[in-house]
Coordinates of C-alpha atoms and ligand atoms in Angstrom, one line a residue:
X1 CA 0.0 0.0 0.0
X2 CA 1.2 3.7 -0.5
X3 CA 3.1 5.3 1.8
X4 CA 0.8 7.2 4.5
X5 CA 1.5 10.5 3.7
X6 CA 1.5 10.1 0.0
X7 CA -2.1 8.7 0.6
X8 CA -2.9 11.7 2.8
X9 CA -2.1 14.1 0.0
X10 CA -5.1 12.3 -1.7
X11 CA -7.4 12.2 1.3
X12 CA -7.0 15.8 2.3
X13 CA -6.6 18.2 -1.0
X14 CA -6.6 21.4 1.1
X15 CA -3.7 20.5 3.3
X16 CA -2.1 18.8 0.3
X17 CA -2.0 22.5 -1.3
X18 CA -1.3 24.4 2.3
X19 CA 2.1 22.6 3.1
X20 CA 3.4 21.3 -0.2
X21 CA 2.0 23.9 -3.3
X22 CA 1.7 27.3 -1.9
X23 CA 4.7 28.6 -0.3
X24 CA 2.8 32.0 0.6
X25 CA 0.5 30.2 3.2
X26 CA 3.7 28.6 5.0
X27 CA 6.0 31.9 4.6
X28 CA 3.5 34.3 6.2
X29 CA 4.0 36.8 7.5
X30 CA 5.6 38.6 4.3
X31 CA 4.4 42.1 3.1
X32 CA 4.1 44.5 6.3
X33 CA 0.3 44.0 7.2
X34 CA -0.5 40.0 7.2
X35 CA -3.4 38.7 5.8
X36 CA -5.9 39.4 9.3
X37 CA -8.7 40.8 7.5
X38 CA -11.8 38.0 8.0
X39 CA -12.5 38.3 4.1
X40 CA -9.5 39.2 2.4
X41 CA -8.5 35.2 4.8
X42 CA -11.7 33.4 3.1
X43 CA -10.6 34.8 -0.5
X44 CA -7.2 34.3 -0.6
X45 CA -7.6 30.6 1.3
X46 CA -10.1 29.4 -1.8
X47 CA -7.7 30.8 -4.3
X48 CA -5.3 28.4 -2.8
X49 CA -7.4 25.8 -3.0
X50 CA -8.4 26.2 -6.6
X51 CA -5.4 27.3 -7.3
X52 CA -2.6 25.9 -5.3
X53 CA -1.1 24.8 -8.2
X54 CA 0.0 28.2 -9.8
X55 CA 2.8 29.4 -7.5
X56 CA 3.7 32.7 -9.5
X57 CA -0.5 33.6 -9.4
X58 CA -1.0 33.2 -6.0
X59 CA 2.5 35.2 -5.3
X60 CA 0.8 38.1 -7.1
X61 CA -2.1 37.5 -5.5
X62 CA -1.4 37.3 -2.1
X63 CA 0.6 41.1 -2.5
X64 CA -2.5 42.9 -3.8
X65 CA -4.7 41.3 -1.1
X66 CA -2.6 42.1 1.5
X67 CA -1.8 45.4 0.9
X68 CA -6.1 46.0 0.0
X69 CA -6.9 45.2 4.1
X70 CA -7.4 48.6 5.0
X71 CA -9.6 49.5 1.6
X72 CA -11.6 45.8 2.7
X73 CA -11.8 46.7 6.3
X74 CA -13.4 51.0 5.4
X75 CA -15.9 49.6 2.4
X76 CA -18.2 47.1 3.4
X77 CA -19.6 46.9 0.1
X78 CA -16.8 45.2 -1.4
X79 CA -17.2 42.6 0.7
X80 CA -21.2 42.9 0.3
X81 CA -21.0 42.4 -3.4
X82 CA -18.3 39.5 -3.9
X83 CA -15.7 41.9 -5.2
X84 CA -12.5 40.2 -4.5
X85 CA -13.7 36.7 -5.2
X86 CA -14.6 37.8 -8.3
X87 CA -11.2 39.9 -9.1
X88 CA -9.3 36.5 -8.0
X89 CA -11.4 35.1 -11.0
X90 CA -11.0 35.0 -14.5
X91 CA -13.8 35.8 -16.4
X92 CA -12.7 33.7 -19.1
X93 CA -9.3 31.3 -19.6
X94 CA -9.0 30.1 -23.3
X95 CA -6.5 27.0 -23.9
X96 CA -5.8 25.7 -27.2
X97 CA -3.7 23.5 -29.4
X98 CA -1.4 25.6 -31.8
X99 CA 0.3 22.8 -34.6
X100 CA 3.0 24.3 -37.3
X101 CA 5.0 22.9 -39.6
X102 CA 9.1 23.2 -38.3
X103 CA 11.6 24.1 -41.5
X104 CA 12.3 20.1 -41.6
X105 CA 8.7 20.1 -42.4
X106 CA 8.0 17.8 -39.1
X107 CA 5.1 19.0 -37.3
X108 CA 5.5 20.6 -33.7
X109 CA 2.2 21.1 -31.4
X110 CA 2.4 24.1 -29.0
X111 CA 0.4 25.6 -26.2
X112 CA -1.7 28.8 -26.5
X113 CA -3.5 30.7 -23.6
X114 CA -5.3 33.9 -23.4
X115 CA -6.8 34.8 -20.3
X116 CA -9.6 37.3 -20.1
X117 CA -9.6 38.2 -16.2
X118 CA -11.6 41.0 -15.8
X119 CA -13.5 43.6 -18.5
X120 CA -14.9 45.9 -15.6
X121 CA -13.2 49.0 -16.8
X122 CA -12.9 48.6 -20.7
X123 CA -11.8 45.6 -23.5
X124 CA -9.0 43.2 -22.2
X125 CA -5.7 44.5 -22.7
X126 CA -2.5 43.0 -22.5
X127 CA 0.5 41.6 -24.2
X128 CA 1.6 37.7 -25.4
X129 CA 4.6 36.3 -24.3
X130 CA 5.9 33.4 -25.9
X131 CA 8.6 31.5 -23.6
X132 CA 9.2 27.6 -22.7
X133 CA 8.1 28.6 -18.9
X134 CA 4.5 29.9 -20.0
X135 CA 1.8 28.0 -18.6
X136 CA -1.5 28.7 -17.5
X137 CA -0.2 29.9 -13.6
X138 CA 1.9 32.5 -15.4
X139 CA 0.1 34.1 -18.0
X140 CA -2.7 34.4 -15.1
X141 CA -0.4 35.7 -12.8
X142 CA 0.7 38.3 -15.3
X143 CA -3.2 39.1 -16.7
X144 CA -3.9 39.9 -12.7
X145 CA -1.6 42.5 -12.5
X146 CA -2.7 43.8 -15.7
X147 CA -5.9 44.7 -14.1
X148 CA -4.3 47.0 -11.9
X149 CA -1.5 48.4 -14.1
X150 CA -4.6 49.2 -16.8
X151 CA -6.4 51.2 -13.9
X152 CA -3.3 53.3 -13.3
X153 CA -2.8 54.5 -16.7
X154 CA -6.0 56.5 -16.2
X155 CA -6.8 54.8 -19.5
X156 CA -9.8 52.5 -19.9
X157 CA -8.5 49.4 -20.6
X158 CA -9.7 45.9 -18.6
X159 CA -7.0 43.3 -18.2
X160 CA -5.7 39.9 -20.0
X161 CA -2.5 38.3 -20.7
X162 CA -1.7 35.6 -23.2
X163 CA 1.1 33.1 -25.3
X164 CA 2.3 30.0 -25.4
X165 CA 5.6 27.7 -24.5
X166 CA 6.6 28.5 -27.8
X167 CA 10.4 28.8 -27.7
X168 CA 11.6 31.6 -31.0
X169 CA 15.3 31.7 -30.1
X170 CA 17.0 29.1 -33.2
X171 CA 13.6 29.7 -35.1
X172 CA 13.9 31.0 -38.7
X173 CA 11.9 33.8 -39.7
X174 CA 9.6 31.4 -41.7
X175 CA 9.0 29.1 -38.5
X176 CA 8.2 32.4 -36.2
X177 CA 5.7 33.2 -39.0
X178 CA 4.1 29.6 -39.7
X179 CA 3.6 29.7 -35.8
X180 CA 2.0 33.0 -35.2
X181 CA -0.5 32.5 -38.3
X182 CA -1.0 28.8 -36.5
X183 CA -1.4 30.9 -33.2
X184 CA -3.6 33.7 -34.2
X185 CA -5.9 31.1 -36.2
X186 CA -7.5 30.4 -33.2
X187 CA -7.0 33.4 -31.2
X188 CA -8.9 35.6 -33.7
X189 CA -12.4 34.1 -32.8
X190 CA -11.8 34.8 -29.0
X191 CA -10.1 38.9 -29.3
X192 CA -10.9 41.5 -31.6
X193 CA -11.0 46.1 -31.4
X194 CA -14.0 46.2 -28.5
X195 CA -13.1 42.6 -27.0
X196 CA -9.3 42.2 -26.6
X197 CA -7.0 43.3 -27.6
X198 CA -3.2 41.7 -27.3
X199 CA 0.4 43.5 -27.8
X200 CA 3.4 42.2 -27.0
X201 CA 5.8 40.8 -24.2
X202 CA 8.6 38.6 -23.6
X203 CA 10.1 37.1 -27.3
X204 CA 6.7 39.0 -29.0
X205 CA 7.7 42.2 -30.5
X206 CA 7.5 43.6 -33.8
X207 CA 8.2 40.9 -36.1
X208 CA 5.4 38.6 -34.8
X209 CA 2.9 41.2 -33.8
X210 CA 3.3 42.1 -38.1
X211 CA 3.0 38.3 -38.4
X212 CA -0.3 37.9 -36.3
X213 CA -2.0 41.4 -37.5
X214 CA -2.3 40.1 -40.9
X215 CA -3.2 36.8 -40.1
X216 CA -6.1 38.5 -37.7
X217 CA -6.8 40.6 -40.8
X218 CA -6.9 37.7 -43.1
X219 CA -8.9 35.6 -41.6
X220 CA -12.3 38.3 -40.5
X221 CA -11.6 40.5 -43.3
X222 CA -11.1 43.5 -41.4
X223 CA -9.0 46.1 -40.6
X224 CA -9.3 47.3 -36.8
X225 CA -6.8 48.0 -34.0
X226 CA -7.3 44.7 -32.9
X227 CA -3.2 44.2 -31.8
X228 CA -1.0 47.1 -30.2
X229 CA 2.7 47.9 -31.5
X230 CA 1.8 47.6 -35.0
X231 CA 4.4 48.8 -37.3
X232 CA 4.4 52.4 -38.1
X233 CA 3.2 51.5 -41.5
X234 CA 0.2 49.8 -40.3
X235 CA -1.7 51.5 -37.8
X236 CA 1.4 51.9 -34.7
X237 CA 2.0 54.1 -32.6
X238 CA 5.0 56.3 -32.4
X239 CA 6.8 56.0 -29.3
X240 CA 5.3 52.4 -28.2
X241 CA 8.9 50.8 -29.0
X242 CA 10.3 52.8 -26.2
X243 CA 7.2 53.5 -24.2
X244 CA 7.7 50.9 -21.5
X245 CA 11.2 51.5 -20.5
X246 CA 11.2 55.3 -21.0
X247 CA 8.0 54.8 -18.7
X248 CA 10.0 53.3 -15.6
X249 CA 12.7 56.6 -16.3
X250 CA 9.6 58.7 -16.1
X251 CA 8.1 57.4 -12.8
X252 CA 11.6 56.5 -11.2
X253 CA 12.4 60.1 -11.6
X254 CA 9.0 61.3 -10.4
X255 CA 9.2 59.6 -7.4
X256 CA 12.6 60.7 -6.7
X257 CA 11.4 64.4 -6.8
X258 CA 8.6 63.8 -4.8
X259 CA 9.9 61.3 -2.4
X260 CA 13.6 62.3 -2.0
X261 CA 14.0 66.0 -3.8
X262 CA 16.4 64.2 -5.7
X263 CA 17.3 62.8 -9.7
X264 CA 19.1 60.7 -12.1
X265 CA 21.9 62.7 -12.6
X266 CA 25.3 61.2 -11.7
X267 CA 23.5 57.6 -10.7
X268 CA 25.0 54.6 -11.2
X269 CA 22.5 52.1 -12.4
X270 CA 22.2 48.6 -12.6
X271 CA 19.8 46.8 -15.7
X272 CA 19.0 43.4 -16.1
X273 CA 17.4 42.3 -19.3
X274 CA 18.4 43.5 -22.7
X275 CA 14.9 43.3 -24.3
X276 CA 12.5 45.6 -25.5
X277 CA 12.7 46.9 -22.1
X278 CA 16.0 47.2 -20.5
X279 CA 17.4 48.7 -23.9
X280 CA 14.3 51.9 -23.7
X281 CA 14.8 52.6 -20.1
X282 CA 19.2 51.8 -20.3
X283 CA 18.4 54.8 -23.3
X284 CA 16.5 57.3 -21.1
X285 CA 18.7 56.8 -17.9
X286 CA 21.5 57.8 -19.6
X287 CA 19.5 60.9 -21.4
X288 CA 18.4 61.8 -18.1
X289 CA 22.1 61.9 -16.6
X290 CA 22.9 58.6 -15.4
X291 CA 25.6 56.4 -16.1
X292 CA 23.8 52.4 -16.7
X293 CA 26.6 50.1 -15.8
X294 CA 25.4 46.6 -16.5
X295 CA 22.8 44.6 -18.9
X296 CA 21.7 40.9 -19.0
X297 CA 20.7 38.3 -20.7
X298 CA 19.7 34.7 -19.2
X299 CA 23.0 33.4 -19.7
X300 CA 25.1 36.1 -18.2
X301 CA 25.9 40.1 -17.8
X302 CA 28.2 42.6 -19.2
X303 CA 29.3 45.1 -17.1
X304 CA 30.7 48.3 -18.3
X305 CA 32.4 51.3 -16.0
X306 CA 32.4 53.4 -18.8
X307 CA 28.7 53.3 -19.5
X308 CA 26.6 50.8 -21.3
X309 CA 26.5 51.9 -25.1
X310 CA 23.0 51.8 -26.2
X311 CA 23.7 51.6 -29.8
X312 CA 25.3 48.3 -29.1
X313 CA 22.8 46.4 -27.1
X314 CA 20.5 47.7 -30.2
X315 CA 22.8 46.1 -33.0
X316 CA 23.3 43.2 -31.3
X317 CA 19.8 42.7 -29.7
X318 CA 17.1 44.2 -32.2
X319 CA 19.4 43.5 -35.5
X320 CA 21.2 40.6 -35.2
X321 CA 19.1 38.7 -32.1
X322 CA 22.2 37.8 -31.0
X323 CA 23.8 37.1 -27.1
X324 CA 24.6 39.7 -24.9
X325 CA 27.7 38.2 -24.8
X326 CA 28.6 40.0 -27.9
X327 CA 29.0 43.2 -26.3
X328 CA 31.7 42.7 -24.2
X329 CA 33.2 41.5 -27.7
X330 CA 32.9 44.3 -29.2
X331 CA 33.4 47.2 -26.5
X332 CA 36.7 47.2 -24.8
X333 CA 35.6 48.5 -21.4
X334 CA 33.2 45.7 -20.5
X335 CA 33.3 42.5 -18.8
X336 CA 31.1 39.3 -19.7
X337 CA 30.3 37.3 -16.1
X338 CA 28.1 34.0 -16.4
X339 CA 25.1 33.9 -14.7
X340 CA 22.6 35.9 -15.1
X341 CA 22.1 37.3 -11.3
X342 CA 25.3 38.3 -11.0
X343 CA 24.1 41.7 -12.0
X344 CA 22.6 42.4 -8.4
X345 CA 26.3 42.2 -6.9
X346 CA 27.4 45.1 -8.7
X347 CA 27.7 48.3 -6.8
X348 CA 25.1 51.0 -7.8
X349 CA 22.5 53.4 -6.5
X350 CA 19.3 52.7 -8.9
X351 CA 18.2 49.0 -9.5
X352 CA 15.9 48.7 -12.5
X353 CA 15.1 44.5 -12.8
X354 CA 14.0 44.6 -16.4
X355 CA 14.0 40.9 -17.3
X356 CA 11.5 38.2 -15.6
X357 CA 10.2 37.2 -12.9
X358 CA 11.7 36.5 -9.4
X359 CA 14.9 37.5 -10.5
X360 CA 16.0 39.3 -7.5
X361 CA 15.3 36.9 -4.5
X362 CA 16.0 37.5 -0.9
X363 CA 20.0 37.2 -1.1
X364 CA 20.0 39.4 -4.2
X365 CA 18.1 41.7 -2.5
X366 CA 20.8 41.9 0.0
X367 CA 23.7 42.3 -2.1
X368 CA 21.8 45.4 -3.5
X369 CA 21.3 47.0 0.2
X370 CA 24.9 45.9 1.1
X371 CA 26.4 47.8 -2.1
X372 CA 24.5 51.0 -1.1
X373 CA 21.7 50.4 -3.3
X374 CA 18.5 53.0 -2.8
X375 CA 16.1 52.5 -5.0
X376 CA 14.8 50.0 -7.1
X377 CA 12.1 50.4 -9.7
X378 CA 10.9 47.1 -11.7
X379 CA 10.7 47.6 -15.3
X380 CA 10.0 43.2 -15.1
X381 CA 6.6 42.2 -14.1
X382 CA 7.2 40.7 -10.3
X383 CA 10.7 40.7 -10.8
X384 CA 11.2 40.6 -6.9
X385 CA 10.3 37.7 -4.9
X386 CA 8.0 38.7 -1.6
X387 CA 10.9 38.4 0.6
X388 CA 13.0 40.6 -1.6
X389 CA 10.4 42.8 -1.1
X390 CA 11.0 42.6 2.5
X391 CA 14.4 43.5 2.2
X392 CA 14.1 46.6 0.2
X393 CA 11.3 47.9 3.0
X394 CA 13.3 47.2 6.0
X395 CA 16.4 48.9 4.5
X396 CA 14.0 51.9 3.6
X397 CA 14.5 51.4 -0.2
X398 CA 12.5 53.6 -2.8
X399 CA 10.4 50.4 -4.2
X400 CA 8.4 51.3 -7.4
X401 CA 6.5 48.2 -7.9
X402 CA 5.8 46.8 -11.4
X403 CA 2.4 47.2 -12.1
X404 CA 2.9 51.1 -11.6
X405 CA 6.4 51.8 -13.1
X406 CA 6.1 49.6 -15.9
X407 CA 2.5 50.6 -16.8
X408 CA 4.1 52.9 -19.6
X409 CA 4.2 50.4 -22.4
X410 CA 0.3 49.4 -21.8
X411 CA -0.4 53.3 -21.3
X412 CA 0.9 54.0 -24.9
X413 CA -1.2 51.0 -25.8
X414 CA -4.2 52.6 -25.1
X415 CA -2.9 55.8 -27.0
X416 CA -2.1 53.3 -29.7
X417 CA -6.0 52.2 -29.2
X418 CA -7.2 56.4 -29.1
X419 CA -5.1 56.8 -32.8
X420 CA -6.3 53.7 -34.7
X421 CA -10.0 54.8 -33.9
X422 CA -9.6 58.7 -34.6
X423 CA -7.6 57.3 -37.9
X424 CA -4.7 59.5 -37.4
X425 CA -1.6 59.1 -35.5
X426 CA -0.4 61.8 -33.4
X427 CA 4.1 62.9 -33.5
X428 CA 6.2 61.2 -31.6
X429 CA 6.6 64.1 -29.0
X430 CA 2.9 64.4 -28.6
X431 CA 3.2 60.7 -27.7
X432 CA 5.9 61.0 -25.4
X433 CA 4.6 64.3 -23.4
X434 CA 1.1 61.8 -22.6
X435 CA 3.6 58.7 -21.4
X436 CA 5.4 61.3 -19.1
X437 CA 2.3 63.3 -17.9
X438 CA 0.5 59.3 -17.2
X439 CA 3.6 57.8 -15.7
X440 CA 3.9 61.6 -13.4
X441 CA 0.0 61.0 -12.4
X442 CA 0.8 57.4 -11.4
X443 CA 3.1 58.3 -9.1
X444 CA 0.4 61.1 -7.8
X445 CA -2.4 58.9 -7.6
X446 CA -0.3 55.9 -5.8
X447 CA 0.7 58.6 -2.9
X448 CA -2.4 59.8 -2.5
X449 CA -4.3 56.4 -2.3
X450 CA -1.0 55.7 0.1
X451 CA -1.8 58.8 2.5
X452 CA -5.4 57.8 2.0
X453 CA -5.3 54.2 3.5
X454 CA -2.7 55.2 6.8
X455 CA 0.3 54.0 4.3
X456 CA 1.8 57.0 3.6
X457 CA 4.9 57.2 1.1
X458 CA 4.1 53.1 0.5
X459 CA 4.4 53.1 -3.4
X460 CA 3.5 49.5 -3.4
X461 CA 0.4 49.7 -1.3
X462 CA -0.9 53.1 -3.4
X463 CA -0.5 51.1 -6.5
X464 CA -2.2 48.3 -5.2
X465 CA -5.0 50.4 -3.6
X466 CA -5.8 53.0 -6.4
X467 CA -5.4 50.7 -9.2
X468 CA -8.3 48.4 -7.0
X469 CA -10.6 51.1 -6.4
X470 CA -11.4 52.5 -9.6
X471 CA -12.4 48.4 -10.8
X472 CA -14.1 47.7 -8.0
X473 CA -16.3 50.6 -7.9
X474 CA -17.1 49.7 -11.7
X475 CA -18.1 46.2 -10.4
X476 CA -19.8 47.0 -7.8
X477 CA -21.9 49.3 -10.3
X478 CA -22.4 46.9 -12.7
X479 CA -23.9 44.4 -11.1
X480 CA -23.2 40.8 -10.2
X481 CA -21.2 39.1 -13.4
Ligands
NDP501 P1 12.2 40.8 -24.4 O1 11.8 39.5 -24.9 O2 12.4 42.0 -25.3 O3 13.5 40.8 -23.5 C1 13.5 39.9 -22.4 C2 14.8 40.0 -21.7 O4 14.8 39.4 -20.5 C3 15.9 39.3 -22.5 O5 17.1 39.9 -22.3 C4 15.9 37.9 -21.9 O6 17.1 37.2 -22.1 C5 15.6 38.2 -20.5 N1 15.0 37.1 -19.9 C6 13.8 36.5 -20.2 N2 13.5 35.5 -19.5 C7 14.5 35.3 -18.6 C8 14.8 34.4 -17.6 N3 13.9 33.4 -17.3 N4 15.9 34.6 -16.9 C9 16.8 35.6 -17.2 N5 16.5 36.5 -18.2 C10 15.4 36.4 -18.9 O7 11.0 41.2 -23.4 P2 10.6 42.6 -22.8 O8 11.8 43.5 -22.6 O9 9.4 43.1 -23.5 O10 10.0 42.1 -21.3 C11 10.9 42.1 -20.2 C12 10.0 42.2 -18.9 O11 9.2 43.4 -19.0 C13 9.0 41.1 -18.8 O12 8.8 40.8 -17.4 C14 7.7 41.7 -19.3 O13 6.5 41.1 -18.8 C15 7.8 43.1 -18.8 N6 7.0 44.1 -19.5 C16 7.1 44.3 -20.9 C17 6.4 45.3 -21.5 C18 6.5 45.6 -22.9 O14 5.9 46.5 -23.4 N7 7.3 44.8 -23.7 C19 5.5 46.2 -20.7 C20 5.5 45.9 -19.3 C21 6.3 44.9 -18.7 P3 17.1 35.9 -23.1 O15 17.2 36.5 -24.5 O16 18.3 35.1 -22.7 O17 15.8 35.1 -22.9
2IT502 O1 3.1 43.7 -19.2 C1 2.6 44.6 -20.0 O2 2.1 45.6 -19.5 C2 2.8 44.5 -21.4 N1 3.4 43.5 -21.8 C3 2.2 45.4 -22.4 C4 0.8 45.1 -22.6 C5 0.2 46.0 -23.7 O3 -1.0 45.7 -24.0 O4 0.8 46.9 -24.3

């Protein structure tokens, strides 16, 4: 007979998913408040129940609940009309096969997701990644914080995240293709202008958002704004390439004039990532006075005392898809290290984590603090782990969580959204005056929910709260769905 406790694990699913599949039950406390609140307890425990299973979605959901206590414990009427069980909720997952033909003509079957989570506030929005580690826990964990984030860009946008495990690095051209047509085949019945409408994320930029426009466009016969960061030819925004790191420049130097009188200039900052991301935000830090020391990849990291050339990481990255690797190759000053979290043991002042998620756990954290790091902004989605969070708040850290300072790229979505339905397309300044102005009022709105809720200064728990409030309150309107 099986072993008692393997038996157990049948006979008792709940405390099969307390002690061995949610980490965030066992760890508390994390975050500064604890999960005490009565309802915010009942919520989170079911998500673990149905859920226990998604490690990265309940990490994102545990934060936002915690930190939402004192919004739970003033307004009754949350509670009153089932608002948090059914933010926790997706209003729709879809799952499907996606099958392509490889160049050696052998077929290869992929997994596609889009998850609809919640429509309160406008259409779904938000982007497709397309990386061997997607699965359904991930791409919900990432459409949850999209609710938020989509709230804070003052925009009105509801939230969703999709892709697949579909690995592009080694792909041809004509095997990226195949599989996006394969990919948006079915897609296209579930998304469309007023519905959903995806963009890009990890290993989905502008070659395969081209790739699945026309295929969406092929297949209904129609020619709507259906996809954000089009080409320019076709609908795009200016300004969207670079919206999302020149957004976490924007708020990072926001918050340090509100919260510390203080700026870029003469900062020593660390990057991780060398995507779509870290390459914008590497580009404005610099503009904005600061010297970027370090990018990554997730093989390794260069590091450069002289200042990371932009214009390199864009050759090697955006031309010839190549390794980061390369750079130190090619630029005398720099250093290649293996491993990509090596990064967070350089010495700097400004963190900005713009790879993946988790990359900076609790030890990383550390390093930062020890090396005289003060402030770290995530460009990433949930780039920190909950007790890196812990770190950065007990050593007083400026913290600008993700769902706030990375809200730029979605933010110029939206404005990509505004264009295609006026049928004109506004300069590239116009663009970038908006970005700066949302990503200012961000930073405003997160204080004052902050002050407003006894968590005063707490970017994290403004973010959290004012991105909640304006969805809930269009919940609560709307009625029981
Ligand atoms: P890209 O695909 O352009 O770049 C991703 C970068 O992160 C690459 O350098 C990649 O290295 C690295 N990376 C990816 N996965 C891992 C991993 N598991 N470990 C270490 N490094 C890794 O993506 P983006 O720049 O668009 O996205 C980066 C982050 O920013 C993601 O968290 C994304 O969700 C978030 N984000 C993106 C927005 C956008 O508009 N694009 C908007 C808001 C947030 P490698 O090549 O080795 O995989
Ligand atoms: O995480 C994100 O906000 C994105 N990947 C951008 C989403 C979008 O719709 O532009």
């Amino acid at each position: 007979s099986a072993p008692r406790h393997i038996l157990s694990n049948f006979l008792s699913p709940l405390d099969t998913v307390h002690t061995i599949k949610s980490p965030y039950l066992i760890t508390q406390p994390l975050g500064r408040i604890m999960l005490t609140d009565e309802y915010v307890k009942r919520v989170y425990d079911q998500v673990v129940a149905r859920d226990g299973d998604q490690p990265e979605f309940l990490q994102a959901v545990y934060e936002v609940l915690d930190t939402l206590q004192p919004v739970i414990a003033k307004h009754p009427e949350y509670e009153k009309n089932g608002v948090l069980e059914r933010l926790v909720e997706p209003e729709r997952v879809v799952k499907f096969r996606v099958a392509w033909v490889d160049d050696e003509g052998k077929v290869q079957v992929n997994r596609g997701y889009r998850v609809q989570f919640n429509s309160a506030i406008g259409p779904y929005k938000g982007g497709l990644r397309f990386h061997p580690t997607v699965n359904e826990g991930v791409i919900k964990f990432l459409g949850f914080e999209q609710i938020l984030k989509n709230s804070l860009t003052t925009l009105p946008m509801g939230g969703g995240k999709g892709g697949s495990d579909f690995n592009p690095k080694g792909k041809s051209d004509a095997e990226v293709m195949r599989f996006c047509q394969a990919f948006m085949t079915e897609l296209c019945r579930h998304i469309g202008q007023f519905t959903d409408v995806p963009a890009g994320d990890i290993n989905v930029g502008g070659r395969e958002i081209g790739y699945l426009f026309g295929q969406y466009k092929r297949i209904r016969d129609e020619y709507s704004g259906v996809l954000t960061g089009k080409g320019l030819e076709f609908g795009g925004s200016l300004a969207r390439t670079e919206a999302t790191g020149y957004g976490v420049c924007y708020y990072t130097a926001e918050a340090l004039r509100v919260l510390r009188n203080d700026s870029f200039k003469g900062k020593t900052v660390v990057i991780s990532g060398s995507g779509n991301v870290a390459i914008y935000a590497a580009q404005k830090a610099e503009e904005l006075g600061a010297k970027v020391v370090t990018v990554s990849d997730s093989n390794g990291y260069v590091y450069d005392p002289n200042g990371i050339d932009v214009a390199v990481v864009k050759q090697i990255k955006e031309v010839e898809r190549g390794r980061i690797k390369e750079y130190a190759e090619r630029v005398p000053s720099a250093e290649y290290h293996e491993g990509c979290s090596g990064v967070w043991t350089v010495k700097c002042d400004i963190a900005l984590p713009c790879a993946t998620q988790n990359e900076i756990n609790e030890e990383s954290a550390k390093a930062l603090v020890a090396n005289g790091c003060k402030v770290v902004c995530e460009g990433a989605n949930m780039p920190s782990t909950p007790e890196a969070i812990e770190v950065y708040k007990n050593a007083g850290l400026l913290y600008g969580p993700a769902k706030a300072a990375n809200a730029g790229g979605v933010a110029v979505s939206g404005l990509e959204m505004s264009q295609n339905s006026y049928r004109l397309s506004w300069t590239f300044e116009e663009v970038d005056a908006k970005l700066k102005s949302i990503m200012e009022s961000i930073v405003a709105n997160s204080l004052a929910a902050s002050k407003e809720y006894g968590e005063e200064g707490d970017l994290m728990a403004g973010a959290n709260i004012a991105g909640f409030v304006k969805v809930a309150n269009a919940m609560v309107a709307q009625g029981v769905l």
